[in-house]
mmCIF file with all atom_site columns, C-alpha atoms in Angstrom:
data_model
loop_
_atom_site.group_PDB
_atom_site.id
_atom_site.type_symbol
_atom_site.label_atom_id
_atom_site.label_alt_id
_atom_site.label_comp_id
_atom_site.label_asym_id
_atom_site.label_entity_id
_atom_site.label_seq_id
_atom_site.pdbx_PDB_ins_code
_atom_site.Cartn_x
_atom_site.Cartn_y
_atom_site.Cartn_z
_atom_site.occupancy
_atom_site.B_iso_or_equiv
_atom_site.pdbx_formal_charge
_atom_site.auth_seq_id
_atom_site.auth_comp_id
_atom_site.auth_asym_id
_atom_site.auth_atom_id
_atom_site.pdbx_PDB_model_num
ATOM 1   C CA . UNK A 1 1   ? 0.000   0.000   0.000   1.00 48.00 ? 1   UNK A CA 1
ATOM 2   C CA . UNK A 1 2   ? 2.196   2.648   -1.001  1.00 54.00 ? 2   UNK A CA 1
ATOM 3   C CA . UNK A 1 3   ? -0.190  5.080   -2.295  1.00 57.00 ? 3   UNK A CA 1
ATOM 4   C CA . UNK A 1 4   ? 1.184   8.019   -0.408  1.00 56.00 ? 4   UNK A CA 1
ATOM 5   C CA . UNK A 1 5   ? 4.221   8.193   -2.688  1.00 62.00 ? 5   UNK A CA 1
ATOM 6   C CA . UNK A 1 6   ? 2.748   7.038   -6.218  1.00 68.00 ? 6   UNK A CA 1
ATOM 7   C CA . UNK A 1 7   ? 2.617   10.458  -7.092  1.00 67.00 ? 7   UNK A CA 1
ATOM 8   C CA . UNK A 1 8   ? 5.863   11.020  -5.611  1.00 67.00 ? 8   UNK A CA 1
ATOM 9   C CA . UNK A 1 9   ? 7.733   8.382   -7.635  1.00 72.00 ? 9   UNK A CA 1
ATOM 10  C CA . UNK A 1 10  ? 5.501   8.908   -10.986 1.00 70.00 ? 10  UNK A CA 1
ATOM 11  C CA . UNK A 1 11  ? 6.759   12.553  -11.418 1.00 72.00 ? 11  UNK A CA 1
ATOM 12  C CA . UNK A 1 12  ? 10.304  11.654  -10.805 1.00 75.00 ? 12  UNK A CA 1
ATOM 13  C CA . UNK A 1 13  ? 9.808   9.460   -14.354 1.00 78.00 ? 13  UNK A CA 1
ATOM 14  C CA . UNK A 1 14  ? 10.071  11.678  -17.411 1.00 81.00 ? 14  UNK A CA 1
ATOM 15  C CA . UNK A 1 15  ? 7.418   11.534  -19.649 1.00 79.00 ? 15  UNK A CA 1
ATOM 16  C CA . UNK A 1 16  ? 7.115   13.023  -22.858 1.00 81.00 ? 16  UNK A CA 1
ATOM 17  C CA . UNK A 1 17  ? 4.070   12.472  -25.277 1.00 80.00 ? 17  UNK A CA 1
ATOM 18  C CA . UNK A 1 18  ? 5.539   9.577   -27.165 1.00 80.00 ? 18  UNK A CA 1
ATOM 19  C CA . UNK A 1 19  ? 6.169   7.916   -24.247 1.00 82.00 ? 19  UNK A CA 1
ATOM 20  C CA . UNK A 1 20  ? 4.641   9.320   -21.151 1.00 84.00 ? 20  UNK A CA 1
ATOM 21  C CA . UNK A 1 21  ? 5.448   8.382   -17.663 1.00 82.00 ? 21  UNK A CA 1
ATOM 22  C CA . UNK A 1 22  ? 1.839   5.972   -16.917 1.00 82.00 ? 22  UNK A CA 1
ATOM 23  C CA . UNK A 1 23  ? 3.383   3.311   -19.208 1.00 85.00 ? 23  UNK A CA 1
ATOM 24  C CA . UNK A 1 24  ? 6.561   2.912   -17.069 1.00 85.00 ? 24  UNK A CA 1
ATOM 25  C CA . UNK A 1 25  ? 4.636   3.432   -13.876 1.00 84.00 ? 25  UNK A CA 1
ATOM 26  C CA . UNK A 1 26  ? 1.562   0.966   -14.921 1.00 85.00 ? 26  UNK A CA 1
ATOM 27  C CA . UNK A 1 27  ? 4.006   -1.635  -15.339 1.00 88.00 ? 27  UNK A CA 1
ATOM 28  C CA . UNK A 1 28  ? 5.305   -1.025  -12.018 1.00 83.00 ? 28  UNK A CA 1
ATOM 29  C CA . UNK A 1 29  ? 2.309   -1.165  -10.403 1.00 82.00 ? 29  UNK A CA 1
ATOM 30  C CA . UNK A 1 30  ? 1.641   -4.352  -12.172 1.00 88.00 ? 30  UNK A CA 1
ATOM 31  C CA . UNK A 1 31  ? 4.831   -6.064  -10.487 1.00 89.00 ? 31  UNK A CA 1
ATOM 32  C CA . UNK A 1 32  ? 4.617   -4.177  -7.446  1.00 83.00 ? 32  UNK A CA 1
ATOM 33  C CA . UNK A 1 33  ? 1.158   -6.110  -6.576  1.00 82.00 ? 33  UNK A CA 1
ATOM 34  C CA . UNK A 1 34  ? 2.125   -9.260  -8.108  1.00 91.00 ? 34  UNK A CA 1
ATOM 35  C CA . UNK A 1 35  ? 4.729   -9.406  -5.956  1.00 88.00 ? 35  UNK A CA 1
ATOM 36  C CA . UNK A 1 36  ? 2.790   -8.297  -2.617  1.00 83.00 ? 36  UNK A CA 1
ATOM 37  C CA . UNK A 1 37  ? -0.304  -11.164 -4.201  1.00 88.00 ? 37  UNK A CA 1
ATOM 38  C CA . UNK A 1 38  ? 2.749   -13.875 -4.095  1.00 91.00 ? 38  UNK A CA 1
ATOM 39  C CA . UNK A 1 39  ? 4.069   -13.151 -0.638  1.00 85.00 ? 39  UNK A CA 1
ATOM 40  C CA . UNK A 1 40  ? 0.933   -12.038 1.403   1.00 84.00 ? 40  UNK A CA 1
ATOM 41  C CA . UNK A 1 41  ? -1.955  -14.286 0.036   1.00 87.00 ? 41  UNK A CA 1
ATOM 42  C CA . UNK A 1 42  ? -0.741  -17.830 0.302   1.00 89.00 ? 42  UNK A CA 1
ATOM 43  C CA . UNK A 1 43  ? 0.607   -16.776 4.308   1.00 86.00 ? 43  UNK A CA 1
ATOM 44  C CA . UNK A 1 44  ? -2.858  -15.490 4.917   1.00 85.00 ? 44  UNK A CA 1
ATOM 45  C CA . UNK A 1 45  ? -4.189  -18.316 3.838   1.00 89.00 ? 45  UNK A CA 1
ATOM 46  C CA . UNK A 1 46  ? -1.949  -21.371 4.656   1.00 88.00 ? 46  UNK A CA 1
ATOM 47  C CA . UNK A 1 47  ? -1.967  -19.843 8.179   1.00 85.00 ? 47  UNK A CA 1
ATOM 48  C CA . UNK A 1 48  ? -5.788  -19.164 8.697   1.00 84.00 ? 48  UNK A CA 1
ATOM 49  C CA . UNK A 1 49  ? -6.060  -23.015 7.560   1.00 89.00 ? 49  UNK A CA 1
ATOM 50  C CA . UNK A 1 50  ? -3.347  -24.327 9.974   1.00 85.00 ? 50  UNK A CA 1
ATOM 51  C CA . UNK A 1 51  ? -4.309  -22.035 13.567  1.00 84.00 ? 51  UNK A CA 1
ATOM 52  C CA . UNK A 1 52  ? -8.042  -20.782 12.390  1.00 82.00 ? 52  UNK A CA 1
ATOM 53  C CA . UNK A 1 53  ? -9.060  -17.645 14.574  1.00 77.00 ? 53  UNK A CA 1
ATOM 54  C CA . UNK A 1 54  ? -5.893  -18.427 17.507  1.00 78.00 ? 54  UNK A CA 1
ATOM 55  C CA . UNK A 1 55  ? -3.286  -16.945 14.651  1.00 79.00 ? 55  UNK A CA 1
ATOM 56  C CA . UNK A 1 56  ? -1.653  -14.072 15.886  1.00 76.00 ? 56  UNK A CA 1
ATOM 57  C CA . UNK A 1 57  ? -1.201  -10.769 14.155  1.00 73.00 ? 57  UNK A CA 1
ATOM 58  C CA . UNK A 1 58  ? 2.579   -11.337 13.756  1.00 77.00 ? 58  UNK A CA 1
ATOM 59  C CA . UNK A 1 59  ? 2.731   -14.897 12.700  1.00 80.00 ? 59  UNK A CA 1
ATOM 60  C CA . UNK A 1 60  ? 6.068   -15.151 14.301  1.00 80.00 ? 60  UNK A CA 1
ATOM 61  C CA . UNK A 1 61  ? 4.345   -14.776 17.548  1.00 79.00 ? 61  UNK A CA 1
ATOM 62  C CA . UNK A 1 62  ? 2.426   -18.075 16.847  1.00 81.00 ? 62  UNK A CA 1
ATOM 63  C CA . UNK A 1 63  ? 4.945   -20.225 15.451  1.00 80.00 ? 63  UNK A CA 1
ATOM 64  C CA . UNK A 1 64  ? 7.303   -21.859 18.157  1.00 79.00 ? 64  UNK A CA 1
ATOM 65  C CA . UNK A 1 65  ? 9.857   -24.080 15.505  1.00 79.00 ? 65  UNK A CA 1
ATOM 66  C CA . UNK A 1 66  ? 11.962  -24.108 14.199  1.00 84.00 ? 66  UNK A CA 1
ATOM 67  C CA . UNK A 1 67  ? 13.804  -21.276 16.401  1.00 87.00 ? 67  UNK A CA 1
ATOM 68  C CA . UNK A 1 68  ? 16.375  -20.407 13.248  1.00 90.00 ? 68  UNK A CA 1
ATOM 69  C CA . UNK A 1 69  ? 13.811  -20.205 10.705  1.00 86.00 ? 69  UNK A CA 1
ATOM 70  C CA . UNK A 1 70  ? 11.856  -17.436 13.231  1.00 87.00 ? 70  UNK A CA 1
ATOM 71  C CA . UNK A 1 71  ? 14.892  -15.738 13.865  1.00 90.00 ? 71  UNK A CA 1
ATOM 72  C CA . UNK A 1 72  ? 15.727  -15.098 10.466  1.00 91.00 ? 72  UNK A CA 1
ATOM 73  C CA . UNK A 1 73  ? 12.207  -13.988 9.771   1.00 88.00 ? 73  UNK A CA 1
ATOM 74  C CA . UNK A 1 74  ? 12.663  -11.396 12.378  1.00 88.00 ? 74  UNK A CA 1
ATOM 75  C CA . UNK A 1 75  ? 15.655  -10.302 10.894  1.00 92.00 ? 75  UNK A CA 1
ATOM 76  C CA . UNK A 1 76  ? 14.067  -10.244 7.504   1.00 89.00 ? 76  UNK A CA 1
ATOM 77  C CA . UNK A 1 77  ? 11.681  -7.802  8.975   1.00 86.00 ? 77  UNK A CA 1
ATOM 78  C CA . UNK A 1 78  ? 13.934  -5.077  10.520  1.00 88.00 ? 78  UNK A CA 1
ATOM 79  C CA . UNK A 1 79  ? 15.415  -4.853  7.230   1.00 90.00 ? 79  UNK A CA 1
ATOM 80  C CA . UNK A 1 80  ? 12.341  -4.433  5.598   1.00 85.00 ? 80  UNK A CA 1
ATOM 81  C CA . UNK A 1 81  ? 10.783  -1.905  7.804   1.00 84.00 ? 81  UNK A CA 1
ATOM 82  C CA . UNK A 1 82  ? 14.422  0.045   8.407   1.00 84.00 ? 82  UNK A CA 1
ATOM 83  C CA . UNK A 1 83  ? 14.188  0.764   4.286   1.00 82.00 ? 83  UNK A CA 1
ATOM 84  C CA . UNK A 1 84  ? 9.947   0.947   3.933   1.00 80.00 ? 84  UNK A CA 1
ATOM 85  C CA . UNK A 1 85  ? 9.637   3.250   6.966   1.00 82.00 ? 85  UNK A CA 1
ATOM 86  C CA . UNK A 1 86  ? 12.011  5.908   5.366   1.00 80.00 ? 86  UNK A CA 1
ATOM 87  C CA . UNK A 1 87  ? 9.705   5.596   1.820   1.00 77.00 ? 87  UNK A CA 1
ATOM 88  C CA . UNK A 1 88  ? 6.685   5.959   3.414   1.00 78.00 ? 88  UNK A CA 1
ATOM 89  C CA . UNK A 1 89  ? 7.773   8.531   5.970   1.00 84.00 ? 89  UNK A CA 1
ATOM 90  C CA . UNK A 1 90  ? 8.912   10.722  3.407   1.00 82.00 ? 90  UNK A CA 1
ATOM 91  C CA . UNK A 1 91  ? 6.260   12.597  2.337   1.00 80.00 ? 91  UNK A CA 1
ATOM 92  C CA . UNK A 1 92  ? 5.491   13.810  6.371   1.00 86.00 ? 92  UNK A CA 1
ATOM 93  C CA . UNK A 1 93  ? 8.665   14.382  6.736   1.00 88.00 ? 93  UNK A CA 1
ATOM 94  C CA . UNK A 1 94  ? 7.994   17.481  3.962   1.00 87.00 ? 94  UNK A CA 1
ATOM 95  C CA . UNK A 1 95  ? 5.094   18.486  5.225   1.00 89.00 ? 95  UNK A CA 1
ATOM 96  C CA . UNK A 1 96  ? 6.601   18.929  8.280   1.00 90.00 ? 96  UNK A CA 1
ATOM 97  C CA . UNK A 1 97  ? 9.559   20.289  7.905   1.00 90.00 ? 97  UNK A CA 1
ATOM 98  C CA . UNK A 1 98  ? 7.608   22.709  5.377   1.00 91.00 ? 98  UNK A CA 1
ATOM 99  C CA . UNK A 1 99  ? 5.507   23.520  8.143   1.00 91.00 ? 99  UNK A CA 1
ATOM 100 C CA . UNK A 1 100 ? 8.355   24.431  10.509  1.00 91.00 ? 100 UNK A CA 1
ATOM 101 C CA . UNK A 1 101 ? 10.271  26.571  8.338   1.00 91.00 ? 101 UNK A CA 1
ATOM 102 C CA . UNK A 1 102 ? 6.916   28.609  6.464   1.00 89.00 ? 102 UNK A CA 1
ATOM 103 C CA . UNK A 1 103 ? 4.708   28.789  9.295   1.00 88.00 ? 103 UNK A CA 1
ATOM 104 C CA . UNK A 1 104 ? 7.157   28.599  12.544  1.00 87.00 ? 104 UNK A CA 1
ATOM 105 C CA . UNK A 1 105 ? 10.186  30.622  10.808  1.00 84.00 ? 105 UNK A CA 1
ATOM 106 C CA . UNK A 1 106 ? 12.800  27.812  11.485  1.00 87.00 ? 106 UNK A CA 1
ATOM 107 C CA . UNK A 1 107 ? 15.650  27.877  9.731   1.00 86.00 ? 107 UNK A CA 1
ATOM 108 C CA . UNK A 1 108 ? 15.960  24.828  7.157   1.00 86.00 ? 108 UNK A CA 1
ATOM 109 C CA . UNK A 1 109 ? 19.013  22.957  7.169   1.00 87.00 ? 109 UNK A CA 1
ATOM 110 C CA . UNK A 1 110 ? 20.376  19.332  8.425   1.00 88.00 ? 110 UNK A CA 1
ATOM 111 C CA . UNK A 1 111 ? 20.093  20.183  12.166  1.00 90.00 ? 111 UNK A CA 1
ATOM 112 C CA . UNK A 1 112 ? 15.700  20.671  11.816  1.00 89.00 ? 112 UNK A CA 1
ATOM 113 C CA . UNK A 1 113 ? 15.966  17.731  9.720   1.00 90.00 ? 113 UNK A CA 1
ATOM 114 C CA . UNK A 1 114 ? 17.907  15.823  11.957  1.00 91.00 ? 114 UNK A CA 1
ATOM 115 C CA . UNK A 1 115 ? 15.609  17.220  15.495  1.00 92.00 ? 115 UNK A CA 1
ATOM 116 C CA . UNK A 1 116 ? 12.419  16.597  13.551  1.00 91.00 ? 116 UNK A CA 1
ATOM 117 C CA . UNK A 1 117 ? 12.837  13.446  12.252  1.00 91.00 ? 117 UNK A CA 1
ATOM 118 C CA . UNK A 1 118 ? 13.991  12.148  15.081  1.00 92.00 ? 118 UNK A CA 1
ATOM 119 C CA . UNK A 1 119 ? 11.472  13.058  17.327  1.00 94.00 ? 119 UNK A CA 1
ATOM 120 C CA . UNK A 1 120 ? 8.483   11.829  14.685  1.00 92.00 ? 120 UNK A CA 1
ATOM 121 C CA . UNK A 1 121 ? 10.396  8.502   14.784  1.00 90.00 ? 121 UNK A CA 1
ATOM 122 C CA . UNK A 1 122 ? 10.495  8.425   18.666  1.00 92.00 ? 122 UNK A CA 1
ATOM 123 C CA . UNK A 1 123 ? 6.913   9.515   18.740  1.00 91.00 ? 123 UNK A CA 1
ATOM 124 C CA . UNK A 1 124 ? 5.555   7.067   16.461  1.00 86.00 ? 124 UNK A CA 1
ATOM 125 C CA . UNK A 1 125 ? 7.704   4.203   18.454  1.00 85.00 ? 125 UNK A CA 1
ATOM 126 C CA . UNK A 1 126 ? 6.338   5.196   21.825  1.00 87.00 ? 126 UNK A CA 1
ATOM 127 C CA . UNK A 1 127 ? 3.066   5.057   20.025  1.00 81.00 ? 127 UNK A CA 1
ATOM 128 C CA . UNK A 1 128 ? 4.055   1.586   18.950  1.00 77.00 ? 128 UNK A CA 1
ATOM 129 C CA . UNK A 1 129 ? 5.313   0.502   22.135  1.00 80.00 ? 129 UNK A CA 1
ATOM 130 C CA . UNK A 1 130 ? 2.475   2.436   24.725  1.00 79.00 ? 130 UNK A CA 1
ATOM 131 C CA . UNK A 1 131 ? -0.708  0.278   22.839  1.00 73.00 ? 131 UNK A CA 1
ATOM 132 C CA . UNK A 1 132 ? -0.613  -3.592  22.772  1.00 70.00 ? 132 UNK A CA 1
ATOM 133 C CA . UNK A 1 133 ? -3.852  -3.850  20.655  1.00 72.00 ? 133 UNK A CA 1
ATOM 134 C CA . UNK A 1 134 ? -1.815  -1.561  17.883  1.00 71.00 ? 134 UNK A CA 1
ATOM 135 C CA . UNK A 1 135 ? -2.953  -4.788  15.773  1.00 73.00 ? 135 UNK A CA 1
ATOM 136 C CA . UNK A 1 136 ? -7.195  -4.145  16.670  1.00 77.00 ? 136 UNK A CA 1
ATOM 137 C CA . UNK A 1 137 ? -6.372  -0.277  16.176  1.00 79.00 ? 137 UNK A CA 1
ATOM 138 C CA . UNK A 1 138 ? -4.775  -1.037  12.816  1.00 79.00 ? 138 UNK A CA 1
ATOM 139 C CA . UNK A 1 139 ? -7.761  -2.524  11.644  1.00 80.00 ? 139 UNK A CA 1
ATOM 140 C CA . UNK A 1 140 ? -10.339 -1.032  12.851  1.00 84.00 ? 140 UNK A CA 1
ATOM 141 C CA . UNK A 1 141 ? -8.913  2.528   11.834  1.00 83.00 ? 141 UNK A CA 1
ATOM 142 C CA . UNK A 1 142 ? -7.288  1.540   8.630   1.00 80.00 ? 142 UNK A CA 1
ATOM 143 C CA . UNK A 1 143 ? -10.846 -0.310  7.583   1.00 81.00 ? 143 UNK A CA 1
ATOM 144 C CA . UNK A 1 144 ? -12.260 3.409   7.822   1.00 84.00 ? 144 UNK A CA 1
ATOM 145 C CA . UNK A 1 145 ? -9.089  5.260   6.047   1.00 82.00 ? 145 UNK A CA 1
ATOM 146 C CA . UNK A 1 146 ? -7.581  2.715   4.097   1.00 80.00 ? 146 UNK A CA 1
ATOM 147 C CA . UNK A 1 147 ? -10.439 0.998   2.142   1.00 80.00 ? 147 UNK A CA 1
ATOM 148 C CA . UNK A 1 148 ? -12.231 4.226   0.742   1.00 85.00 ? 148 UNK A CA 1
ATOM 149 C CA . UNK A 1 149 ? -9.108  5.982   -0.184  1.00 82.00 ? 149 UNK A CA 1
ATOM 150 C CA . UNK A 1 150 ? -7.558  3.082   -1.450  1.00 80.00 ? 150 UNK A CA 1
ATOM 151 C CA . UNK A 1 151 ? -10.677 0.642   -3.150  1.00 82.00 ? 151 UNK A CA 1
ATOM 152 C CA . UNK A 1 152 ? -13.673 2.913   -4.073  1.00 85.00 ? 152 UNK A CA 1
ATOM 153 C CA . UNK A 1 153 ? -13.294 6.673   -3.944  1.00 88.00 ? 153 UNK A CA 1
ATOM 154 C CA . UNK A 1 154 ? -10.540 6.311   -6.795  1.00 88.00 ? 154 UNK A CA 1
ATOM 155 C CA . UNK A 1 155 ? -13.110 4.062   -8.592  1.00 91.00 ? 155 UNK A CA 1
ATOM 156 C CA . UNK A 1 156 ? -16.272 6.110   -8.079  1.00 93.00 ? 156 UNK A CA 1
ATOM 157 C CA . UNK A 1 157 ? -13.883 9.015   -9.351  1.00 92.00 ? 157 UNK A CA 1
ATOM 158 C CA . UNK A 1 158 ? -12.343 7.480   -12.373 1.00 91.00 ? 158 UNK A CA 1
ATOM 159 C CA . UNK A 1 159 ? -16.271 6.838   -13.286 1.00 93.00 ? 159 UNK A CA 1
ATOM 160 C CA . UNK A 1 160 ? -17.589 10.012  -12.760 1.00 93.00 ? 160 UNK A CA 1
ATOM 161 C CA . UNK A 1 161 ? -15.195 11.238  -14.872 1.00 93.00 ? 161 UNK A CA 1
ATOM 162 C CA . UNK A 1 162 ? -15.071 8.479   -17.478 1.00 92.00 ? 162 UNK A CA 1
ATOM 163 C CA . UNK A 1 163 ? -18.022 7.472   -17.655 1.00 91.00 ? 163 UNK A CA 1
ATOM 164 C CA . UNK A 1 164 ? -17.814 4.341   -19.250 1.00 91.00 ? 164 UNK A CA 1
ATOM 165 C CA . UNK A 1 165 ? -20.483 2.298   -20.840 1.00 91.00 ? 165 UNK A CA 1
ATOM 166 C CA . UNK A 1 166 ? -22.918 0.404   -18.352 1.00 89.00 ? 166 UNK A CA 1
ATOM 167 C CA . UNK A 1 167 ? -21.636 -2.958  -17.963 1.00 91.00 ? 167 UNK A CA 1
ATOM 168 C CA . UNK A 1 168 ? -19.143 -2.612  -20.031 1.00 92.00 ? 168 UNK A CA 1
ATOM 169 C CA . UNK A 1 169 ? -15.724 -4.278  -18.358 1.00 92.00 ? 169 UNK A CA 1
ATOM 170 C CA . UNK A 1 170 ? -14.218 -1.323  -17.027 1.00 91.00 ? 170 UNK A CA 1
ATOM 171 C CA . UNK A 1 171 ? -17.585 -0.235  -15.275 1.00 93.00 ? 171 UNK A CA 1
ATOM 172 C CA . UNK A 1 172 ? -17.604 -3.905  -14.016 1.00 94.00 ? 172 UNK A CA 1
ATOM 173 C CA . UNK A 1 173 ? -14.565 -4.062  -12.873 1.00 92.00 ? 173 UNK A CA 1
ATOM 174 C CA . UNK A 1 174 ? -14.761 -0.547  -10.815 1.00 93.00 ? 174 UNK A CA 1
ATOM 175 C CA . UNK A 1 175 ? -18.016 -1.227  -9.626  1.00 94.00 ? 175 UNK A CA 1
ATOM 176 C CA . UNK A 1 176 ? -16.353 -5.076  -7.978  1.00 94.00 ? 176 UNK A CA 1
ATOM 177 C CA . UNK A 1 177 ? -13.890 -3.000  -6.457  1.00 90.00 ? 177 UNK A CA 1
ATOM 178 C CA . UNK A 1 178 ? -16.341 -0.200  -4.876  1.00 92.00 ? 178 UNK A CA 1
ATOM 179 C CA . UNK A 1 179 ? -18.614 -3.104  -3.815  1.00 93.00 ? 179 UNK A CA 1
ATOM 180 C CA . UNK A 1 180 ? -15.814 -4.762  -2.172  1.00 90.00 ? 180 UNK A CA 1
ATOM 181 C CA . UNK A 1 181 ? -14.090 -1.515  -0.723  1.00 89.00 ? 181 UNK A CA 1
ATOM 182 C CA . UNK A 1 182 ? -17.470 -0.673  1.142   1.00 90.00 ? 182 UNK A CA 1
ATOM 183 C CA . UNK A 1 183 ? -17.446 -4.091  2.844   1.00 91.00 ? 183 UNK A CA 1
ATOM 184 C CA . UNK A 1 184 ? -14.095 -3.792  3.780   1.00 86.00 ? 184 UNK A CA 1
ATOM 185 C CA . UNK A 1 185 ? -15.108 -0.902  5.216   1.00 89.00 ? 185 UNK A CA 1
ATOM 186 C CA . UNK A 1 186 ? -17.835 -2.027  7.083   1.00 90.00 ? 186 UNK A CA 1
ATOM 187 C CA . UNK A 1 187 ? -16.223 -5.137  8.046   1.00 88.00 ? 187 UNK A CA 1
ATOM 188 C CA . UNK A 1 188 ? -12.882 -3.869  9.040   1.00 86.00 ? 188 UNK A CA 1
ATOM 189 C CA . UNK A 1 189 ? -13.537 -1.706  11.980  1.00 89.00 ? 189 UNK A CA 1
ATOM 190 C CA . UNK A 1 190 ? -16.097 -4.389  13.018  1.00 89.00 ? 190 UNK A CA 1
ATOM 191 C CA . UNK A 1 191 ? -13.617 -6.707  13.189  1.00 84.00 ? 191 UNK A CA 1
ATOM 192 C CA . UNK A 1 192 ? -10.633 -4.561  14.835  1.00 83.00 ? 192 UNK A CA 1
ATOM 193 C CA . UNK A 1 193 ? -13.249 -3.407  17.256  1.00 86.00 ? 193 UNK A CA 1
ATOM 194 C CA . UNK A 1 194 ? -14.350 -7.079  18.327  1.00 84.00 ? 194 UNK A CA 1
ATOM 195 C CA . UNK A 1 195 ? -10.877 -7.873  18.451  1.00 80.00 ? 195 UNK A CA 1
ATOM 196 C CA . UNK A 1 196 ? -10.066 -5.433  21.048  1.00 81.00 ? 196 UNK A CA 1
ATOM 197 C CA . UNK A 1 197 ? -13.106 -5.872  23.083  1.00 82.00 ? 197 UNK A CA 1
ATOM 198 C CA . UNK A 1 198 ? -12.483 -9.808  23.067  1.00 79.00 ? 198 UNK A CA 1
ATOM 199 C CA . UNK A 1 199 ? -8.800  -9.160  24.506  1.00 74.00 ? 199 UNK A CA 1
ATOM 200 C CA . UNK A 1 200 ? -9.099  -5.914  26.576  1.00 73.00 ? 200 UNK A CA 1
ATOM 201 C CA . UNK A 1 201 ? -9.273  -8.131  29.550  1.00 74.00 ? 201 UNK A CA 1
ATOM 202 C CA . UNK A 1 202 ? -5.317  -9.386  29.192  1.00 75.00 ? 202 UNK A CA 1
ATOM 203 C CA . UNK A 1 203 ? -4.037  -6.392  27.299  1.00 74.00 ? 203 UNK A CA 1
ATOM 204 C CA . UNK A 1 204 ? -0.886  -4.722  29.296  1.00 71.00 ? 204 UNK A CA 1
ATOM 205 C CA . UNK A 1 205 ? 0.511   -1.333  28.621  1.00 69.00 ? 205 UNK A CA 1
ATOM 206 C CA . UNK A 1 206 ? 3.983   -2.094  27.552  1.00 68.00 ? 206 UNK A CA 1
ATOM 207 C CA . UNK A 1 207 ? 3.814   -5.541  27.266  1.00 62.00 ? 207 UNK A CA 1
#
């Protein structure tokens, strides 16, 4: 889900009129979520079918052997987050660092950079840290954010603007996805909620 920097990456591609830059990108996007289909899907599923509804958010958590494998995994992880969290970071780091220096009258340079940064990164970790249920709170708040931005208010725009021929493949095809995006929606938040409610009683602040 890296919609916060599409933009951000498409106009770094040039694009001319002969070959402009949705060609390059589309076929990134193609790969992108090919890849994420290969390597989320058949964990989702292969785990749901071995541990049912006792499957823990981090699947690491519920696996016990072998103690390598797990630790690898881990490892696999920090790496992955260390180089994702600075891509998808990005883009708040502008706005507020351009927030700070129009609007507060600090003076840009490697030191704000540096003081901000750091301090978002420490906030968001104490964040982390402070709520056990971050895995409830993930879902039921990214059901409410994540599907309409992401499922059904690009495909109710790209209609409206469009407007393609009723029942034609492309009006299909959005309308699956806004169908889908609103029970996401609705289901999401349901299920993040009941989550949390179901494990408030054990939950421990810095646990």
């Amino acid at each position: 889900s890296g919609h916060n920097v599409v933009l951000e990456i498409q106009a770094s591609i040039p694009s001319t009129e002969e070959t402009p830059s949705k060609k390059p990108m589309w076929k990134g996007v193609v790969v992108a979520y090919t890849i994420v289909l290969l390597c989320y899907f058949p964990v989702a599923f292969v785990c749901y079918w071995a541990f049912g509804n006792s499957v823990d958010d981090n699947i690491l958590i519920t696996l016990n052997t072998p103690k390598w494998l797990i630790a690898a995994a881990n490892m696999m992880v920090v790496v992955h987050v260390i180089g994702s969290y600075q891509v998808y970071a990005m883009p708040v780091f502008d706005m507020m660092e351009m927030v700070l220096v129009r609007k507060m009258r600090f003076s840009p340079g490697w030191k704000l950079r540096l003081v901000s940064r750091s301090l978002f990164v420490a906030f968001t970790m104490f964040i982390g840290i402070t709520f056990p249920f971050f895995g409830g709170l993930i879902g039921f708040f990214g059901g409410l954010s994540f599907a309409p931005t992401t499922y059904f208010l690009p495909c109710i725009i790209w209609l409206t603007v469009y407007k393609p021929r009723v029942f034609s493949l492309s009006w299909c095809a959005n309308w699956f996805c806004i169908v889908g995006g609103v029970l996401l929606m609705v289901l999401g938040p349901i299920g993040g909620l009941r989550q949390i409610i179901m494990e408030a009683k054990t939950y421990q602040f810095y646990s």
